[in-house]
Tab-separated table of C-alpha atoms and ligand atoms in Angstrom:
chain	number	residue	atom	x	y	z
A	691	MET	CA	-139.747	4.927	6.486
A	692	HIS	CA	-136.029	5.259	5.905
A	693	ASN	CA	-133.653	4.899	3.006
A	694	THR	CA	-130.498	2.956	3.862
A	695	ARG	CA	-127.521	3.975	1.761
A	696	ILE	CA	-123.962	2.679	1.549
A	697	LEU	CA	-121.376	5.342	0.827
A	698	LEU	CA	-117.754	5.154	-0.265
A	699	ASP	CA	-115.964	6.387	2.830
A	700	ARG	CA	-112.346	5.729	1.874
A	701	ARG	CA	-110.442	4.722	-1.247
A	702	PRO	CA	-109.166	1.165	-0.763
A	703	VAL	CA	-105.513	0.302	-1.025
A	704	GLY	CA	-105.384	-3.189	-2.525
A	705	GLU	CA	-108.280	-5.364	-1.413
A	706	PRO	CA	-111.288	-3.377	-0.113
A	707	VAL	CA	-112.184	-3.791	3.579
A	708	PRO	CA	-115.543	-3.135	5.297
A	709	GLU	CA	-114.179	0.162	6.733
A	710	ASP	CA	-113.994	1.590	3.192
A	711	PHE	CA	-117.796	1.783	3.258
A	712	ARG	CA	-120.181	3.754	5.495
A	713	ILE	CA	-123.821	2.836	6.097
A	714	VAL	CA	-126.275	5.682	6.687
A	715	GLU	CA	-130.010	5.783	7.299
A	716	GLU	CA	-131.975	8.807	6.168
A	717	PRO	CA	-135.650	9.666	6.520
A	718	LEU	CA	-137.502	9.788	3.205
A	719	ALA	CA	-138.068	13.314	1.889
A	720	PRO	CA	-141.351	14.110	0.113
A	721	LEU	CA	-141.140	13.605	-3.670
A	722	ALA	CA	-140.851	16.608	-5.973
A	723	ASP	CA	-142.747	16.789	-9.258
A	724	GLY	CA	-141.163	14.425	-11.806
A	725	GLU	CA	-139.658	12.129	-9.146
A	726	LEU	CA	-140.427	8.560	-8.156
A	727	ARG	CA	-139.399	6.319	-5.286
A	728	ILE	CA	-138.387	2.704	-5.756
A	729	ARG	CA	-138.566	-0.067	-3.200
A	730	GLY	CA	-135.381	-1.934	-4.052
A	731	GLN	CA	-135.653	-5.701	-4.459
A	732	TRP	CA	-132.237	-6.659	-5.843
A	733	LEU	CA	-128.847	-4.963	-5.990
A	734	SER	CA	-126.306	-6.219	-8.518
A	735	LEU	CA	-122.701	-6.476	-7.329
A	736	ASP	CA	-120.146	-6.332	-10.133
A	737	PRO	CA	-116.347	-6.341	-10.360
A	738	TYR	CA	-116.300	-2.968	-12.218
A	739	MET	CA	-117.287	-1.314	-8.925
A	740	ARG	CA	-113.741	-1.925	-7.653
A	741	GLY	CA	-112.406	0.363	-10.391
A	742	ARG	CA	-114.900	3.075	-9.469
A	743	MET	CA	-113.507	3.117	-5.921
A	744	ASN	CA	-110.123	4.332	-7.221
A	745	GLU	CA	-109.168	7.853	-8.065
A	746	GLY	CA	-107.763	8.426	-11.534
A	747	LYS	CA	-108.651	8.231	-15.191
A	748	SER	CA	-110.753	5.352	-16.460
A	749	TYR	CA	-113.632	4.878	-18.888
A	750	VAL	CA	-116.026	6.456	-16.358
A	751	LYS	CA	-115.577	8.803	-13.425
A	752	PRO	CA	-114.833	7.362	-9.970
A	753	VAL	CA	-117.397	7.399	-7.169
A	754	GLU	CA	-116.755	10.526	-5.092
A	755	LEU	CA	-115.794	10.076	-1.460
A	756	GLY	CA	-118.955	10.341	0.628
A	757	ALA	CA	-121.183	9.487	-2.362
A	758	VAL	CA	-123.405	6.433	-2.619
A	759	MET	CA	-121.702	3.394	-4.196
A	760	CYS	CA	-122.768	2.860	-7.809
A	761	GLY	CA	-124.754	-0.209	-8.794
A	762	GLU	CA	-127.800	-1.413	-10.662
A	763	VAL	CA	-130.978	-1.989	-8.659
A	764	VAL	CA	-134.201	-3.744	-9.594
A	765	GLY	CA	-137.272	-2.702	-7.662
A	766	GLU	CA	-140.904	-1.743	-7.598
A	767	VAL	CA	-142.167	1.812	-7.881
A	768	ALA	CA	-143.547	2.628	-4.418
A	769	GLU	CA	-144.530	6.250	-5.005
A	770	SER	CA	-144.577	8.317	-8.163
A	771	ARG	CA	-144.930	11.910	-9.273
A	772	HIS	CA	-143.454	10.986	-12.660
A	773	PRO	CA	-145.753	10.807	-15.709
A	774	GLU	CA	-144.122	7.655	-17.166
A	775	PHE	CA	-143.901	5.487	-14.046
A	776	ALA	CA	-146.822	4.235	-11.981
A	777	VAL	CA	-146.908	2.636	-8.544
A	778	GLY	CA	-146.300	-1.091	-8.966
A	779	ASP	CA	-144.118	-0.826	-12.101
A	780	LEU	CA	-141.006	-2.986	-11.951
A	781	VAL	CA	-137.939	-1.006	-12.980
A	782	ALA	CA	-134.147	-1.231	-13.120
A	783	GLY	CA	-131.479	1.426	-13.175
A	784	ASP	CA	-128.159	2.579	-11.812
A	785	LEU	CA	-129.656	3.679	-8.501
A	786	GLY	CA	-126.710	2.781	-6.267
A	787	TRP	CA	-126.360	0.827	-3.063
A	788	GLN	CA	-129.573	1.967	-1.386
A	789	SER	CA	-132.812	0.410	-0.262
A	790	MET	CA	-135.410	3.072	-1.235
A	791	PRO	CA	-133.810	5.201	-3.968
A	792	THR	CA	-135.436	8.302	-5.389
A	793	SER	CA	-135.077	8.913	-9.132
A	794	ASN	CA	-136.099	11.481	-11.722
A	795	GLY	CA	-136.495	8.630	-14.217
A	796	THR	CA	-133.237	9.236	-16.101
A	797	GLY	CA	-131.701	5.937	-17.197
A	798	LEU	CA	-134.520	3.942	-15.640
A	799	ARG	CA	-135.945	1.062	-17.689
A	800	LYS	CA	-139.110	-0.948	-17.144
A	801	LEU	CA	-138.488	-4.657	-16.677
A	802	LEU	CA	-139.352	-7.033	-19.499
A	803	PRO	CA	-142.324	-9.296	-18.822
A	804	GLY	CA	-141.752	-13.033	-18.574
A	805	ILE	CA	-138.169	-12.890	-17.292
A	806	PRO	CA	-137.544	-13.133	-13.530
A	807	PRO	CA	-136.571	-9.671	-12.170
A	808	ALA	CA	-133.218	-10.848	-10.765
A	809	ALA	CA	-132.328	-12.500	-14.088
A	810	GLN	CA	-132.600	-9.043	-15.665
A	811	LEU	CA	-129.473	-8.184	-13.675
A	812	SER	CA	-127.636	-11.347	-14.702
A	813	VAL	CA	-128.226	-13.761	-17.568
A	814	CYS	CA	-130.615	-11.384	-19.398
A	815	GLY	CA	-129.031	-8.222	-17.975
A	816	MET	CA	-125.676	-6.495	-18.217
A	817	PRO	CA	-123.462	-9.589	-17.659
A	818	GLY	CA	-125.368	-11.712	-20.184
A	819	VAL	CA	-125.330	-8.916	-22.749
A	820	THR	CA	-121.591	-8.469	-22.129
A	821	ALA	CA	-121.059	-12.170	-22.798
A	822	TRP	CA	-123.135	-12.037	-25.989
A	823	CYS	CA	-121.482	-8.859	-27.357
A	824	GLY	CA	-117.903	-9.905	-26.598
A	825	LEU	CA	-118.310	-13.425	-27.913
A	826	MET	CA	-120.548	-12.816	-30.935
A	827	LEU	CA	-119.223	-9.449	-32.152
A	828	ILE	CA	-115.513	-9.781	-31.359
A	829	GLY	CA	-114.972	-13.527	-30.934
A	830	ALA	CA	-117.222	-14.426	-33.910
A	831	PRO	CA	-117.330	-18.162	-33.090
A	832	LYS	CA	-117.552	-20.821	-35.800
A	833	ALA	CA	-118.676	-24.400	-35.231
A	834	GLY	CA	-115.768	-26.694	-34.425
A	835	GLU	CA	-113.563	-23.944	-32.994
A	836	THR	CA	-112.100	-24.069	-29.481
A	837	VAL	CA	-113.238	-21.335	-27.098
A	838	VAL	CA	-111.584	-20.736	-23.722
A	839	VAL	CA	-113.172	-18.477	-21.112
A	840	SER	CA	-111.839	-17.454	-17.700
A	841	ALA	CA	-113.938	-16.727	-14.582
A	842	ALA	CA	-116.061	-19.457	-16.178
A	843	ALA	CA	-118.310	-20.055	-13.161
A	844	GLY	CA	-119.172	-16.353	-12.871
A	845	ALA	CA	-121.937	-14.190	-14.295
A	846	VAL	CA	-120.293	-13.349	-17.635
A	847	GLY	CA	-118.123	-16.437	-18.141
A	848	SER	CA	-120.941	-18.918	-17.551
A	849	VAL	CA	-122.986	-17.307	-20.336
A	850	VAL	CA	-120.021	-17.021	-22.730
A	851	GLY	CA	-119.360	-20.750	-22.529
A	852	GLN	CA	-122.989	-21.742	-22.960
A	853	ILE	CA	-123.438	-19.514	-26.025
A	854	ALA	CA	-120.236	-20.944	-27.499
A	855	LYS	CA	-121.639	-24.473	-26.972
A	856	LEU	CA	-124.870	-23.431	-28.708
A	857	LYS	CA	-122.707	-22.274	-31.623
A	858	GLY	CA	-121.100	-25.700	-31.886
A	859	CYS	CA	-117.709	-24.928	-30.337
A	860	ARG	CA	-115.506	-26.961	-28.038
A	861	VAL	CA	-115.600	-24.965	-24.795
A	862	VAL	CA	-112.997	-24.950	-22.042
A	863	GLY	CA	-113.540	-22.953	-18.858
A	864	ILE	CA	-110.984	-21.761	-16.332
A	865	ALA	CA	-112.208	-21.339	-12.758
A	866	GLY	CA	-110.934	-21.411	-9.180
A	867	GLY	CA	-111.440	-24.704	-7.373
A	868	ALA	CA	-112.741	-28.203	-8.038
A	869	ASP	CA	-116.357	-27.414	-7.066
A	870	LYS	CA	-116.634	-24.552	-9.542
A	871	CYS	CA	-115.049	-26.689	-12.274
A	872	ARG	CA	-117.500	-29.515	-11.593
A	873	HIS	CA	-120.419	-27.059	-11.849
A	874	VAL	CA	-119.070	-25.636	-15.124
A	875	ILE	CA	-118.872	-29.092	-16.722
A	876	GLU	CA	-121.852	-30.883	-15.164
A	877	ASP	CA	-124.418	-28.079	-14.889
A	878	LEU	CA	-123.362	-25.663	-17.616
A	879	GLY	CA	-122.263	-28.280	-20.159
A	880	PHE	CA	-118.714	-27.096	-20.934
A	881	ASP	CA	-116.417	-29.753	-22.425
A	882	ALA	CA	-113.687	-29.166	-19.842
A	883	CYS	CA	-112.806	-26.820	-17.003
A	884	ILE	CA	-109.363	-26.116	-15.590
A	885	ASP	CA	-108.837	-25.300	-11.930
A	886	TYR	CA	-106.224	-22.546	-12.176
A	887	LYS	CA	-105.632	-22.770	-8.430
A	888	ALA	CA	-104.339	-26.345	-8.777
A	889	GLY	CA	-100.976	-25.048	-10.018
A	890	ARG	CA	-100.851	-26.876	-13.390
A	891	LEU	CA	-102.510	-24.304	-15.614
A	892	ARG	CA	-100.094	-24.609	-18.542
A	893	GLU	CA	-100.166	-28.414	-18.624
A	894	ASP	CA	-103.922	-28.669	-18.028
A	895	LEU	CA	-104.661	-26.068	-20.706
A	896	LYS	CA	-102.512	-27.923	-23.210
A	897	ALA	CA	-104.331	-31.180	-22.478
A	898	ALA	CA	-107.774	-29.531	-22.729
A	899	THR	CA	-107.030	-27.705	-26.005
A	900	PRO	CA	-105.374	-30.294	-28.275
A	901	ASN	CA	-106.188	-28.154	-31.339
A	902	GLY	CA	-105.058	-24.883	-29.750
A	903	VAL	CA	-107.356	-21.935	-28.922
A	904	ASP	CA	-109.388	-20.002	-31.507
A	905	ILE	CA	-111.131	-17.608	-29.095
A	906	TYR	CA	-109.989	-16.631	-25.625
A	907	PHE	CA	-112.641	-14.567	-23.814
A	908	ASP	CA	-110.555	-12.915	-21.121
A	909	ASN	CA	-112.199	-11.942	-17.860
A	910	VAL	CA	-109.118	-11.948	-15.669
A	911	GLY	CA	-105.860	-10.785	-17.372
A	912	GLY	CA	-102.539	-11.452	-15.622
A	913	GLU	CA	-100.895	-14.853	-15.562
A	914	ILE	CA	-103.934	-16.679	-16.976
A	915	LEU	CA	-104.000	-14.404	-20.034
A	916	ASP	CA	-100.259	-14.901	-20.451
A	917	THR	CA	-100.607	-18.675	-20.329
A	918	VAL	CA	-103.504	-18.785	-22.808
A	919	LEU	CA	-101.640	-16.457	-25.211
A	920	ALA	CA	-99.093	-19.204	-25.723
A	921	ARG	CA	-101.876	-21.627	-26.892
A	922	MET	CA	-103.578	-19.274	-29.373
A	923	ASN	CA	-103.977	-20.366	-32.997
A	924	PRO	CA	-103.181	-18.340	-36.111
A	925	PHE	CA	-105.921	-15.747	-36.743
A	926	SER	CA	-107.507	-16.332	-33.337
A	927	ARG	CA	-109.546	-13.688	-31.507
A	928	LEU	CA	-109.175	-12.366	-27.980
A	929	PRO	CA	-111.996	-10.195	-26.590
A	930	VAL	CA	-110.656	-8.443	-23.463
A	931	CYS	CA	-113.676	-8.176	-21.197
A	932	GLY	CA	-112.129	-7.807	-17.753
A	933	LEU	CA	-108.894	-7.984	-15.792
A	934	ILE	CA	-110.127	-8.986	-12.369
A	935	SER	CA	-106.787	-10.482	-11.297
A	936	GLN	CA	-105.374	-6.964	-11.549
A	937	TYR	CA	-108.111	-4.909	-9.856
A	938	ASN	CA	-106.580	-5.085	-6.369
A	939	ALA	CA	-102.974	-5.295	-7.570
A	940	SER	CA	-100.535	-2.452	-6.934
A	941	GLU	CA	-98.092	-3.658	-9.626
A	942	PRO	CA	-99.510	-4.657	-13.029
A	943	TYR	CA	-98.582	-8.126	-14.308
A	944	GLY	CA	-96.076	-7.985	-17.164
A	945	LEU	CA	-96.982	-10.286	-20.092
A	946	ARG	CA	-94.203	-12.596	-21.325
A	947	ASN	CA	-95.986	-14.234	-24.254
A	948	PHE	CA	-97.043	-11.114	-26.159
A	949	ARG	CA	-94.959	-12.348	-29.113
A	950	SER	CA	-97.828	-14.758	-29.821
A	951	VAL	CA	-100.002	-11.783	-30.877
A	952	LEU	CA	-97.706	-11.050	-33.802
A	953	VAL	CA	-96.728	-14.587	-34.719
A	954	ASN	CA	-100.368	-15.768	-34.689
A	955	ARG	CA	-101.918	-12.512	-36.005
A	956	ILE	CA	-104.280	-12.511	-33.006
A	957	LYS	CA	-107.075	-9.948	-33.035
A	958	ILE	CA	-107.245	-8.472	-29.512
A	959	GLN	CA	-110.013	-6.048	-28.685
A	960	GLY	CA	-110.947	-4.544	-25.360
A	961	PHE	CA	-114.614	-3.632	-25.094
A	962	ILE	CA	-117.091	-2.042	-22.699
A	963	VAL	CA	-120.646	-3.280	-23.027
A	964	PHE	CA	-122.279	0.157	-22.922
A	965	ASP	CA	-120.460	1.124	-26.155
A	966	MET	CA	-122.416	-1.596	-27.976
A	967	LYS	CA	-125.938	-0.355	-27.255
A	968	GLU	CA	-127.175	-0.932	-30.809
A	969	HIS	CA	-126.724	-4.703	-30.223
A	970	HIS	CA	-128.337	-4.931	-26.773
A	971	ARG	CA	-131.859	-5.590	-27.998
A	972	GLN	CA	-130.748	-8.523	-30.152
A	973	ALA	CA	-128.599	-9.851	-27.318
A	974	VAL	CA	-131.435	-9.754	-24.751
A	975	THR	CA	-133.891	-11.280	-27.232
A	976	GLU	CA	-131.595	-14.220	-27.964
A	977	LEU	CA	-130.619	-14.714	-24.311
A	978	ALA	CA	-134.272	-14.624	-23.193
A	979	GLY	CA	-135.166	-17.089	-25.956
A	980	TRP	CA	-132.476	-19.579	-24.914
A	981	LEU	CA	-133.511	-19.142	-21.286
A	982	ALA	CA	-137.151	-19.904	-22.099
A	983	GLU	CA	-136.095	-22.972	-24.105
A	984	GLY	CA	-134.037	-24.253	-21.172
A	985	LYS	CA	-130.789	-23.919	-23.143
A	986	LEU	CA	-129.228	-21.405	-20.778
A	987	LYS	CA	-128.605	-22.199	-17.108
A	988	TYR	CA	-127.676	-19.695	-14.460
A	989	ARG	CA	-126.847	-19.543	-10.786
A	990	GLU	CA	-127.136	-16.746	-8.266
A	991	SER	CA	-125.217	-16.130	-5.046
A	992	ILE	CA	-127.508	-14.112	-2.804
A	993	ALA	CA	-126.493	-11.940	0.144
A	994	GLU	CA	-129.362	-10.991	2.443
A	995	GLY	CA	-129.995	-7.291	3.100
A	996	LEU	CA	-128.214	-4.136	1.965
A	997	ARG	CA	-125.924	-4.164	5.004
A	998	ALA	CA	-124.437	-7.411	3.711
A	999	ALA	CA	-123.341	-5.727	0.452
A	1000	PRO	CA	-119.774	-4.711	1.441
A	1001	ALA	CA	-118.866	-8.223	2.622
A	1002	ALA	CA	-120.507	-9.790	-0.447
A	1003	PHE	CA	-118.608	-7.416	-2.733
A	1004	ILE	CA	-115.284	-8.216	-1.049
A	1005	GLY	CA	-116.184	-11.898	-1.428
A	1006	LEU	CA	-116.959	-11.457	-5.145
A	1007	LEU	CA	-113.464	-10.110	-5.769
A	1008	ARG	CA	-112.049	-13.165	-3.978
A	1009	GLY	CA	-114.191	-15.646	-5.895
A	1010	ALA	CA	-116.666	-16.496	-3.116
A	1011	ASN	CA	-119.581	-16.279	-5.595
A	1012	LEU	CA	-120.956	-18.942	-7.911
A	1013	GLY	CA	-122.763	-17.304	-10.813
A	1014	LYS	CA	-124.215	-13.827	-10.394
A	1015	GLN	CA	-123.633	-12.051	-7.067
A	1016	LEU	CA	-126.807	-10.303	-5.915
A	1017	VAL	CA	-128.044	-8.662	-2.741
A	1018	ARG	CA	-131.687	-9.188	-1.768
A	1019	LEU	CA	-132.786	-5.807	-0.452
B	1741	LIG	N1	-116.169	-5.083	-20.493
B	1741	LIG	C1	-117.381	-5.015	-19.962
B	1741	LIG	O1	-118.245	-4.282	-20.414
B	1741	LIG	C2	-117.678	-5.859	-18.756
B	1741	LIG	C3	-118.987	-6.018	-18.289
B	1741	LIG	C4	-119.219	-6.888	-17.197
B	1741	LIG	C5	-118.152	-7.536	-16.599
B	1741	LIG	N2	-116.890	-7.301	-17.059
B	1741	LIG	C6	-115.728	-7.998	-16.474
B	1741	LIG	O2	-115.945	-9.380	-16.651
B	1741	LIG	C7	-115.292	-10.093	-15.606
B	1741	LIG	C8	-116.301	-11.048	-14.959
B	1741	LIG	O3	-117.335	-10.273	-14.371
B	1741	LIG	P1	-118.569	-10.982	-13.669
B	1741	LIG	O4	-119.538	-9.933	-13.326
B	1741	LIG	O5	-118.977	-12.137	-14.476
B	1741	LIG	O6	-117.928	-11.495	-12.304
B	1741	LIG	P2	-117.917	-12.993	-11.797
B	1741	LIG	O7	-117.138	-13.809	-12.779
B	1741	LIG	O8	-119.288	-13.412	-11.454
B	1741	LIG	O9	-117.111	-12.869	-10.433
B	1741	LIG	C9	-115.767	-12.573	-10.436
B	1741	LIG	C10	-114.942	-13.870	-10.473
B	1741	LIG	O10	-113.611	-13.548	-10.834
B	1741	LIG	C11	-112.778	-14.598	-10.420
B	1741	LIG	N3	-111.503	-14.092	-9.930
B	1741	LIG	C12	-111.284	-13.252	-8.893
B	1741	LIG	N4	-109.968	-13.029	-8.746
B	1741	LIG	C13	-109.353	-13.747	-9.706
B	1741	LIG	C14	-107.982	-13.936	-10.065
B	1741	LIG	N5	-106.992	-13.336	-9.402
B	1741	LIG	N6	-107.705	-14.744	-11.107
B	1741	LIG	C15	-108.692	-15.356	-11.785
B	1741	LIG	N7	-110.010	-15.215	-11.494
B	1741	LIG	C16	-110.324	-14.415	-10.468
B	1741	LIG	C17	-113.517	-15.316	-9.293
B	1741	LIG	O11	-113.807	-16.629	-9.755
B	1741	LIG	P3	-112.800	-17.844	-9.451
B	1741	LIG	O12	-113.262	-18.426	-8.153
B	1741	LIG	O13	-113.004	-18.705	-10.628
B	1741	LIG	O14	-111.429	-17.276	-9.329
B	1741	LIG	C18	-114.805	-14.536	-9.129
B	1741	LIG	O15	-115.892	-15.356	-8.813
B	1741	LIG	C19	-114.726	-9.049	-14.666
B	1741	LIG	O16	-113.370	-8.855	-14.981
B	1741	LIG	C20	-115.530	-7.818	-14.997
B	1741	LIG	O17	-114.838	-6.631	-14.689
B	1741	LIG	C21	-116.647	-6.485	-18.118
């Protein structure tokens, strides 16, 4: 038996390429007391991983060169010398891009019963909780308000829009391409979705938000943020969740419509989901409830096998995914 691991071999310049990663196979060492071994089932691929590939100061340390890429894995305990985990337990944790990780149990959680394991990495996992925290705690939606969300067909954005609909808001998504926009409206139930790649973002946004924008849940930053800023209403809220349009950029985008923040007294707040731990239980409970009631839909894009992870990750940053990007291990 071997453990396959994917290491960060080189810091990318701009868009990552497959050569930035190195795949290694290692024989499994015997477990020490207090350790357990997990047979990985699912690896979550997330945009934040791009930031971890860079050197420099951020809200967490970068992945070291030669170290295993970071990432959350769901799997089954295959072997255990740990008192709290038994063979057969389903667990999740930040175990990295590897097929048979060994853990000392730190940061490992047992999966919740009744929710599909992969969904505990998406709609009822970190992305869903991010959507809930950013929208409910910072956006604070009220029935009748207009909510706009970017990367609307993705893991976080798809949940943001559906919660906002459940709260009685008019919901407008922004996504890349006609197929994604169709999915956002027809499958997820948004009121409208704008294809930002069609080149008419300003005009289309104006048409879709006749009463202006009360909440803009920003997943992308850059030109889309700038355009939405100009449509924000007085006392609107702007949770800054992600800036994916900037992750591969060498020059940051300079906002032109920042004046709107002052004129409209917009509340802008950046947030990182792990700072909001005291709300996670409520978020997961509500998300799981809506899921069970059929009120929350989700999609998964699945890459097959750990070796497919680098290409799937590069694809995620380009928008190749619909819904949550996973790797079946
Ligand atoms: N603050 C937090 O704690 C937290 C937690 C989780 C995620 N996030 C952030 O939330 C955002 C969404 O994450 P996710 O996991 O849900 O990913 P995702 O939306 O499932 O996938 C990323 C999507 O970003 C879109 N995209 C890529 N480049 C873009 C560009 N230049 N302009 C506009 N859209 C672009 C693509 O969709 P299109 O085809 O529509 O372009 C792509 O499918 C990311 O910025 C991520 O970093 C933050």
